[in-house]
mmCIF file of C-alpha atoms in Angstrom:
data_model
loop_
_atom_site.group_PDB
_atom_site.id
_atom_site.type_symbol
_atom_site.label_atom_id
_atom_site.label_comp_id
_atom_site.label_asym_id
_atom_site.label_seq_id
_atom_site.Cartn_x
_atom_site.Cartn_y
_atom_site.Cartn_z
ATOM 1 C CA UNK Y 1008 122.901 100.681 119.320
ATOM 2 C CA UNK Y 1009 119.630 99.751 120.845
ATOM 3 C CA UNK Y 1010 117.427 97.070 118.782
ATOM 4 C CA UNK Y 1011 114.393 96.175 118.498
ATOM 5 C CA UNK Y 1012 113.873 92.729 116.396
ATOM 6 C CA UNK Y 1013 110.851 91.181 114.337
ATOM 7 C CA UNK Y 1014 110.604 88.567 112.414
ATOM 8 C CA UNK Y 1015 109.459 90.423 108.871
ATOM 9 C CA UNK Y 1016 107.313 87.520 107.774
ATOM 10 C CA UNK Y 1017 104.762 87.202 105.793
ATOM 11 C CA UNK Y 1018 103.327 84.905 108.669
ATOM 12 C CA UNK Y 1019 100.059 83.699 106.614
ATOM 13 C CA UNK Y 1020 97.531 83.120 109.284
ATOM 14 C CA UNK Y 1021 93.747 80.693 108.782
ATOM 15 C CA UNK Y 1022 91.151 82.859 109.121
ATOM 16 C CA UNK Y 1023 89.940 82.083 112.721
ATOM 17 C CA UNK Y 1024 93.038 80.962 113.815
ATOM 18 C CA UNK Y 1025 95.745 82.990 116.418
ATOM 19 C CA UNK Y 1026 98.134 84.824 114.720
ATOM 20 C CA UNK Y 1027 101.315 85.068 116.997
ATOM 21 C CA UNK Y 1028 103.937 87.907 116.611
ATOM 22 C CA UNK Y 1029 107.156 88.141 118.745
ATOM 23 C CA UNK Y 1030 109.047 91.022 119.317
ATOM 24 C CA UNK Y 1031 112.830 91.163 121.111
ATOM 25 C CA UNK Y 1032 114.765 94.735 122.637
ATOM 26 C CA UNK Y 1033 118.010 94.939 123.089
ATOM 27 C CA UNK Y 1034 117.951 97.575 125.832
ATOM 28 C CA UNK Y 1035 117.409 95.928 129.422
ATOM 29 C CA UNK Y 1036 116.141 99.652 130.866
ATOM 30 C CA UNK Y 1037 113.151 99.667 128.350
ATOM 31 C CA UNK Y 1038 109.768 100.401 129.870
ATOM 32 C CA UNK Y 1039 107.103 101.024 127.743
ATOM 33 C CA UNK Y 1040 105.829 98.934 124.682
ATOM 34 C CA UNK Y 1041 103.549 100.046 122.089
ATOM 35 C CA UNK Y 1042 102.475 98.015 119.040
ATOM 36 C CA UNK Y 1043 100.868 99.846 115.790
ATOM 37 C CA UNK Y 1044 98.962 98.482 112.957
ATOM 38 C CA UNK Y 1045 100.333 99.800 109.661
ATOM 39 C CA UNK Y 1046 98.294 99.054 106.405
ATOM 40 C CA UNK Y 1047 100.077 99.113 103.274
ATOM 41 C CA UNK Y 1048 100.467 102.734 102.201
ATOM 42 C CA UNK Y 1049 98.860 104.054 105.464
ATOM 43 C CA UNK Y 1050 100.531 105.555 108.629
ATOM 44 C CA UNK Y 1051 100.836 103.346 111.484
ATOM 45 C CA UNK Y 1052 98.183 103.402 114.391
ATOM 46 C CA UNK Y 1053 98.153 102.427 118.196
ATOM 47 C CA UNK Y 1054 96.160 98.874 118.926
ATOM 48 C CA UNK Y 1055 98.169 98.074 121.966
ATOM 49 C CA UNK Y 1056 100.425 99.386 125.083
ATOM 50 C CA UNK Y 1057 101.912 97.552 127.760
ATOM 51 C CA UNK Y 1058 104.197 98.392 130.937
ATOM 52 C CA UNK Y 1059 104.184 95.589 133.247
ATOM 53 C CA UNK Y 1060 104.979 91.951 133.407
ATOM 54 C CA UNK Y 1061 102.662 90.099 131.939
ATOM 55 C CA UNK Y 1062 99.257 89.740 129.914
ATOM 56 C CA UNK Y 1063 96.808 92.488 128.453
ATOM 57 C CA UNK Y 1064 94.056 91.669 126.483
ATOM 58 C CA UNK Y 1065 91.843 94.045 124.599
ATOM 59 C CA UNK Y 1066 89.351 92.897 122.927
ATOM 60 C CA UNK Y 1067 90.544 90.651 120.218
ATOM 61 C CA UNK Y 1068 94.146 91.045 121.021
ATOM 62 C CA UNK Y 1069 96.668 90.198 123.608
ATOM 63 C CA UNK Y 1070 100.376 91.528 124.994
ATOM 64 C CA UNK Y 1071 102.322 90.097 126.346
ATOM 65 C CA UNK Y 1072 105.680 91.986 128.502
ATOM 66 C CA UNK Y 1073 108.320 89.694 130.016
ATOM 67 C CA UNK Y 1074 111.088 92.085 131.379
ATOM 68 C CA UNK Y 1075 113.318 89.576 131.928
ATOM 69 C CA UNK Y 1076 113.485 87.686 128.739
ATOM 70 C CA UNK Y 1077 113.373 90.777 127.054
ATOM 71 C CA UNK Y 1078 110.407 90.120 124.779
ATOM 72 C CA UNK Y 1079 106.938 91.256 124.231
ATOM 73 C CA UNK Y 1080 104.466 89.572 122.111
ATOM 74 C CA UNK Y 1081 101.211 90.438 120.437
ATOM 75 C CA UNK Y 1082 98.247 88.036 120.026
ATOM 76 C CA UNK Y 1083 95.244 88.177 117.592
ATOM 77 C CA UNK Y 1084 92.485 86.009 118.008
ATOM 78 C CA UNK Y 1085 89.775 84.959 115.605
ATOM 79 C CA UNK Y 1086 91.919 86.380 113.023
ATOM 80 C CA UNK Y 1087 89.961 88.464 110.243
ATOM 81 C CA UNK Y 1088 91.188 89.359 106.894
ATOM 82 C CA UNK Y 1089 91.163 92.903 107.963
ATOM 83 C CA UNK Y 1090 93.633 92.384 110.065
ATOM 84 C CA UNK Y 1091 96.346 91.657 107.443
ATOM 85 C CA UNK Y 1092 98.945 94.595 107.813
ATOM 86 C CA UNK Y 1093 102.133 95.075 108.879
ATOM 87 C CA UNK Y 1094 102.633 94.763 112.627
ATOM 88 C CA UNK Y 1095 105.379 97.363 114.339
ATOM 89 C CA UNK Y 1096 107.280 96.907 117.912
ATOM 90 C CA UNK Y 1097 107.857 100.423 119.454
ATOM 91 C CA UNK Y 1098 110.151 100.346 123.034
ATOM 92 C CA UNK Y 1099 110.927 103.266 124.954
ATOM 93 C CA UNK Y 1100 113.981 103.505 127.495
ATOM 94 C CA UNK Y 1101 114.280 105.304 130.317
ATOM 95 C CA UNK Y 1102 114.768 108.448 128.260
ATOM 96 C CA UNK Y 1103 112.609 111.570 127.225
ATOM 97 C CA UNK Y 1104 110.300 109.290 125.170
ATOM 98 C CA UNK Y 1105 112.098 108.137 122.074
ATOM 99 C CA UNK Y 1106 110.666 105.137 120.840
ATOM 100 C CA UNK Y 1107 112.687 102.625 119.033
ATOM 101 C CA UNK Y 1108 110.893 101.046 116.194
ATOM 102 C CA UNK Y 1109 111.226 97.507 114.636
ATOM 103 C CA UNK Y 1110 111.355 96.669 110.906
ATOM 104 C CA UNK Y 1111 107.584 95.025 111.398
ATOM 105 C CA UNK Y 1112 105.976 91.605 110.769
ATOM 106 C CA UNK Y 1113 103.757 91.009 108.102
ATOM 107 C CA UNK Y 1114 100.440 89.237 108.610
ATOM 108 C CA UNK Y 1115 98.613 87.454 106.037
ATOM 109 C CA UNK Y 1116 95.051 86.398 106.787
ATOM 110 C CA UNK Y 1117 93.712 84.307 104.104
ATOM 111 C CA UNK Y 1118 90.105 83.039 103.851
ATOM 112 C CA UNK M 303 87.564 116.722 114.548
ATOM 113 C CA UNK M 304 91.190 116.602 116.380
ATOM 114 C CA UNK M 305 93.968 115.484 114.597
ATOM 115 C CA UNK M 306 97.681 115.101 112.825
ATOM 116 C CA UNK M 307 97.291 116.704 109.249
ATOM 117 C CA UNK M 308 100.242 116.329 107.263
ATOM 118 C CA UNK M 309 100.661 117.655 103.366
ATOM 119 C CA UNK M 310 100.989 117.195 100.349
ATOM 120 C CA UNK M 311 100.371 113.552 100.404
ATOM 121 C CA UNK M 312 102.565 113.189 97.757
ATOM 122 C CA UNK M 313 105.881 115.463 96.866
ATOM 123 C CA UNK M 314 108.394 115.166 93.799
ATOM 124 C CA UNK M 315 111.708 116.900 94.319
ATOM 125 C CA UNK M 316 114.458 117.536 91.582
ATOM 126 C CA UNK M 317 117.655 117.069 91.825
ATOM 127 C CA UNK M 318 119.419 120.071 93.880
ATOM 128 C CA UNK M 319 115.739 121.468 95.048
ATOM 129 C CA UNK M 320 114.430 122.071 98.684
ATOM 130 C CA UNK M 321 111.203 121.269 99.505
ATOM 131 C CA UNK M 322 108.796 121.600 102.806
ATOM 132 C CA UNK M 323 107.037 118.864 104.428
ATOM 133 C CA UNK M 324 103.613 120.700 106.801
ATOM 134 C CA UNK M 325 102.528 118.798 109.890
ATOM 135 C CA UNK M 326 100.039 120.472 112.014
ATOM 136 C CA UNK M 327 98.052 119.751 114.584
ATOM 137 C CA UNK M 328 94.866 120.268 116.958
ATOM 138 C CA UNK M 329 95.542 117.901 119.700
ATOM 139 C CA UNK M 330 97.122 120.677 121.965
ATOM 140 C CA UNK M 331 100.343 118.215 121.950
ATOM 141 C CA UNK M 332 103.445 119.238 123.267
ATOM 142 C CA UNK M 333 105.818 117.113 121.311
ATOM 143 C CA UNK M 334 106.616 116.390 117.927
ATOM 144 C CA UNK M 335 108.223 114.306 115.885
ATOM 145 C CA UNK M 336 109.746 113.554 112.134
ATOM 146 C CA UNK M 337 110.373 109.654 111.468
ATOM 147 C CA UNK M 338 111.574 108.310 107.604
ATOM 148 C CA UNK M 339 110.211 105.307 106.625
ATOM 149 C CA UNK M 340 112.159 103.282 103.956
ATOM 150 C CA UNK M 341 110.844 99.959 102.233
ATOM 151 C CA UNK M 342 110.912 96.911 105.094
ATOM 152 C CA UNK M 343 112.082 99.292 107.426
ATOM 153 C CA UNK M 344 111.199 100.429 110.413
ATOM 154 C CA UNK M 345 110.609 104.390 111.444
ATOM 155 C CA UNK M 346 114.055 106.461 112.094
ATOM 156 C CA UNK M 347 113.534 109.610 113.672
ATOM 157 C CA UNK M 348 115.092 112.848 111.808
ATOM 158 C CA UNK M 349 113.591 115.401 114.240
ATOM 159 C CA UNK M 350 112.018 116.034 117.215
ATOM 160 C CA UNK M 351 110.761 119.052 119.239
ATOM 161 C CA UNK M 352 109.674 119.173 123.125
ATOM 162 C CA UNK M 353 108.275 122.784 123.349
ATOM 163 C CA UNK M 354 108.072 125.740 121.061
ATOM 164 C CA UNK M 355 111.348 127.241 119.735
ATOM 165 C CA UNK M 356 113.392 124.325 120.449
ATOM 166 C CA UNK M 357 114.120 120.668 118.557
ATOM 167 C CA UNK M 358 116.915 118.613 118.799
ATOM 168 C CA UNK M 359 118.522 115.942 116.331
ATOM 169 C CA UNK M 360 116.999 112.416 115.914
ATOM 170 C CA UNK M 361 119.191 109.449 114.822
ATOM 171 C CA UNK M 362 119.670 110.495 111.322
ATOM 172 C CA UNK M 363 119.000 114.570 110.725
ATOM 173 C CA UNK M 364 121.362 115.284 108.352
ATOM 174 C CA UNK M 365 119.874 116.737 105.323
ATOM 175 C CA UNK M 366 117.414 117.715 107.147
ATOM 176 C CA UNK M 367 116.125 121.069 109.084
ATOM 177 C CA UNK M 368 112.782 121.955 111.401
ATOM 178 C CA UNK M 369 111.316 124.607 112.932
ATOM 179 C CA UNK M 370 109.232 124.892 115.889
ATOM 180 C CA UNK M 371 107.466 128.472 115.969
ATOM 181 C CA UNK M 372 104.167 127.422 116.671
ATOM 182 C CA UNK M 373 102.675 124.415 119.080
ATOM 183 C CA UNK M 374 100.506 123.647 116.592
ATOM 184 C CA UNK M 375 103.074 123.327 113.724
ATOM 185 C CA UNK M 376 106.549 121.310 112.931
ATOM 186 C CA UNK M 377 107.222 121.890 109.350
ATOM 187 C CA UNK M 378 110.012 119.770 107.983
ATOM 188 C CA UNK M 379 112.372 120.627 105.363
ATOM 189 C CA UNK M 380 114.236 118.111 102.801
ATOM 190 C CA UNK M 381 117.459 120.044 102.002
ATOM 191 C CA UNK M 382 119.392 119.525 98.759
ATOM 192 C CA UNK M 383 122.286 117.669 100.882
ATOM 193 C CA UNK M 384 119.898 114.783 101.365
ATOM 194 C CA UNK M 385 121.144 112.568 98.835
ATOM 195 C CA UNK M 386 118.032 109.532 99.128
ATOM 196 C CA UNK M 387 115.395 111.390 99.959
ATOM 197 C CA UNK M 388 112.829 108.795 98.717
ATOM 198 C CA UNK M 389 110.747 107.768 101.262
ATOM 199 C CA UNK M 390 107.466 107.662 103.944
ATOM 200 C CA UNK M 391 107.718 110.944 105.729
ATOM 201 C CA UNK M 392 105.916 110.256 109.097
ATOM 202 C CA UNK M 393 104.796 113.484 111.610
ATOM 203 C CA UNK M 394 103.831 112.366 114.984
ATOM 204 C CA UNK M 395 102.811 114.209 118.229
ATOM 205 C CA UNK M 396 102.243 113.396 122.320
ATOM 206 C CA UNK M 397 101.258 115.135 124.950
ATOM 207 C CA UNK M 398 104.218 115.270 126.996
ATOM 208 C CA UNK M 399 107.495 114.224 126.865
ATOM 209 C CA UNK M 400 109.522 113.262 129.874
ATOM 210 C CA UNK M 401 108.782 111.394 133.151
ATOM 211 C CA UNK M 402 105.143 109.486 131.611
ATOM 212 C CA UNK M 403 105.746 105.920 131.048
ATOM 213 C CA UNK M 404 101.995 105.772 129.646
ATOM 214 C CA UNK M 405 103.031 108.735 126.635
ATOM 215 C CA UNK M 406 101.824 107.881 123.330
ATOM 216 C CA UNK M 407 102.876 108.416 119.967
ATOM 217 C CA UNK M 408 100.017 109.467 117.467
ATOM 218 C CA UNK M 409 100.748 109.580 113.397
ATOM 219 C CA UNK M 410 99.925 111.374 111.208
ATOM 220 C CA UNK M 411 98.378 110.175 107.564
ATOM 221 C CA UNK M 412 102.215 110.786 105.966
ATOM 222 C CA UNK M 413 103.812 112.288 103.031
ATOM 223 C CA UNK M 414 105.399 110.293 100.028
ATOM 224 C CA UNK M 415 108.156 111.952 98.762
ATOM 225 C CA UNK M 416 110.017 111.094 95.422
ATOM 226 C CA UNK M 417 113.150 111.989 93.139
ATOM 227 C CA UNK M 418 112.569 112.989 89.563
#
């Protein structure tokens, strides 16, 4: 069974601060990674996608692929209270286009 | 405004019933998709559909059916053999399927759907 892992949190980030948020797949072949932005109660939406090795910034946030290690990571800088949600992982294989999700990571920006 | 409408936003079934879960939409998307979303889970995919008139099982369809007749429309169905239906119901749509790394995954606004 392919994973994908997350730590579930809460990770209760300073206002300002970096809020870091790891993600781990299981399946070596993977080649795309997406991460959404769910708010409670809400359907999740795209903030980030990454292919290649290495770091992609936009705007406030940050991915970041290694292949190898078999992790990607998501960084938020300057964190706002607005960006408390629940963070999800999505990998794709080398298949059609299913994603794999993971459970998601809380984030907890407090003022 | 282009878009992933799903409806109602929230659905009771009783026990035994069948009820209908719409998804539409006007993004001139060729896939779709069905994912379940439990409580500190993450999404499972019950259905998915590559072109019109044909779908294929996700990771956990049973209880479940689809149809496909229209691009614009993946209606799923909560049959009376799905014994914990409670849960986020999640439509989402791409462009294409196969062969694009760069594909992405767009959601709809979900339907709640819970057991009397």
């Amino acid at each position: 069974q392919k994973e994908v892992e997350q730590n579930s949190g809460p990770l209760s980030v300073p206002e300002g601060a970096i809020a870091s948020l790891n993600c781990t797949y299981s399946d070596r072949v993977s080649q795309s990674f997406f991460w959404y932005r769910q708010y409670s109660g809400k359907s999740p939406e795209l903030i980030m996608s990454i292919y290649s090795n290495g770091d992609k910034e936009d705007g406030r946030f940050t991915a970041q692929l290694n292949k190898a290690s078999q992790y990607v990571s998501l960084l938020i800088r300057d964190s706002q209270p607005s960006d408390s949600a629940t963070y999800l992982c999505a990998v794709r294989g080398d298949s059609w286009g299913k994603l794999q999700f993971g459970a998601g990571t809380q984030v907890v920006v407090t003022p | 405004d282009g878009g992933i409408t799903q409806s109602p936003k929230y659905l009771f079934r009783k026990e035994g019933q069948n009820v209908t879960l719409s998804c539409e939409q006007n993004l001139n998307h060729d896939a779709m998709y069905w994912y379940r979303q439990d409580p500190g889970q993450g999404l499972r995919l019950i259905y998915y559909s590559q072109i019109v008139n044909d779908f294929q099982k996700g990771d956990i369809a049973e209880g479940y059916s689809v149809s496909r007749e229209k691009k614009e429309s993946f209606p799923l169905t909560v049959t009376s053999a799905q014994k914990n239906p409670t849960a986020f119901y999640l439509c989402a749509s791409s462009i294409t399927v196969s062969g694009q790394l760069q594909e992405t995954q767009y959601f709809g606004p979900g339907t709640r759907l819970l057991v009397l």
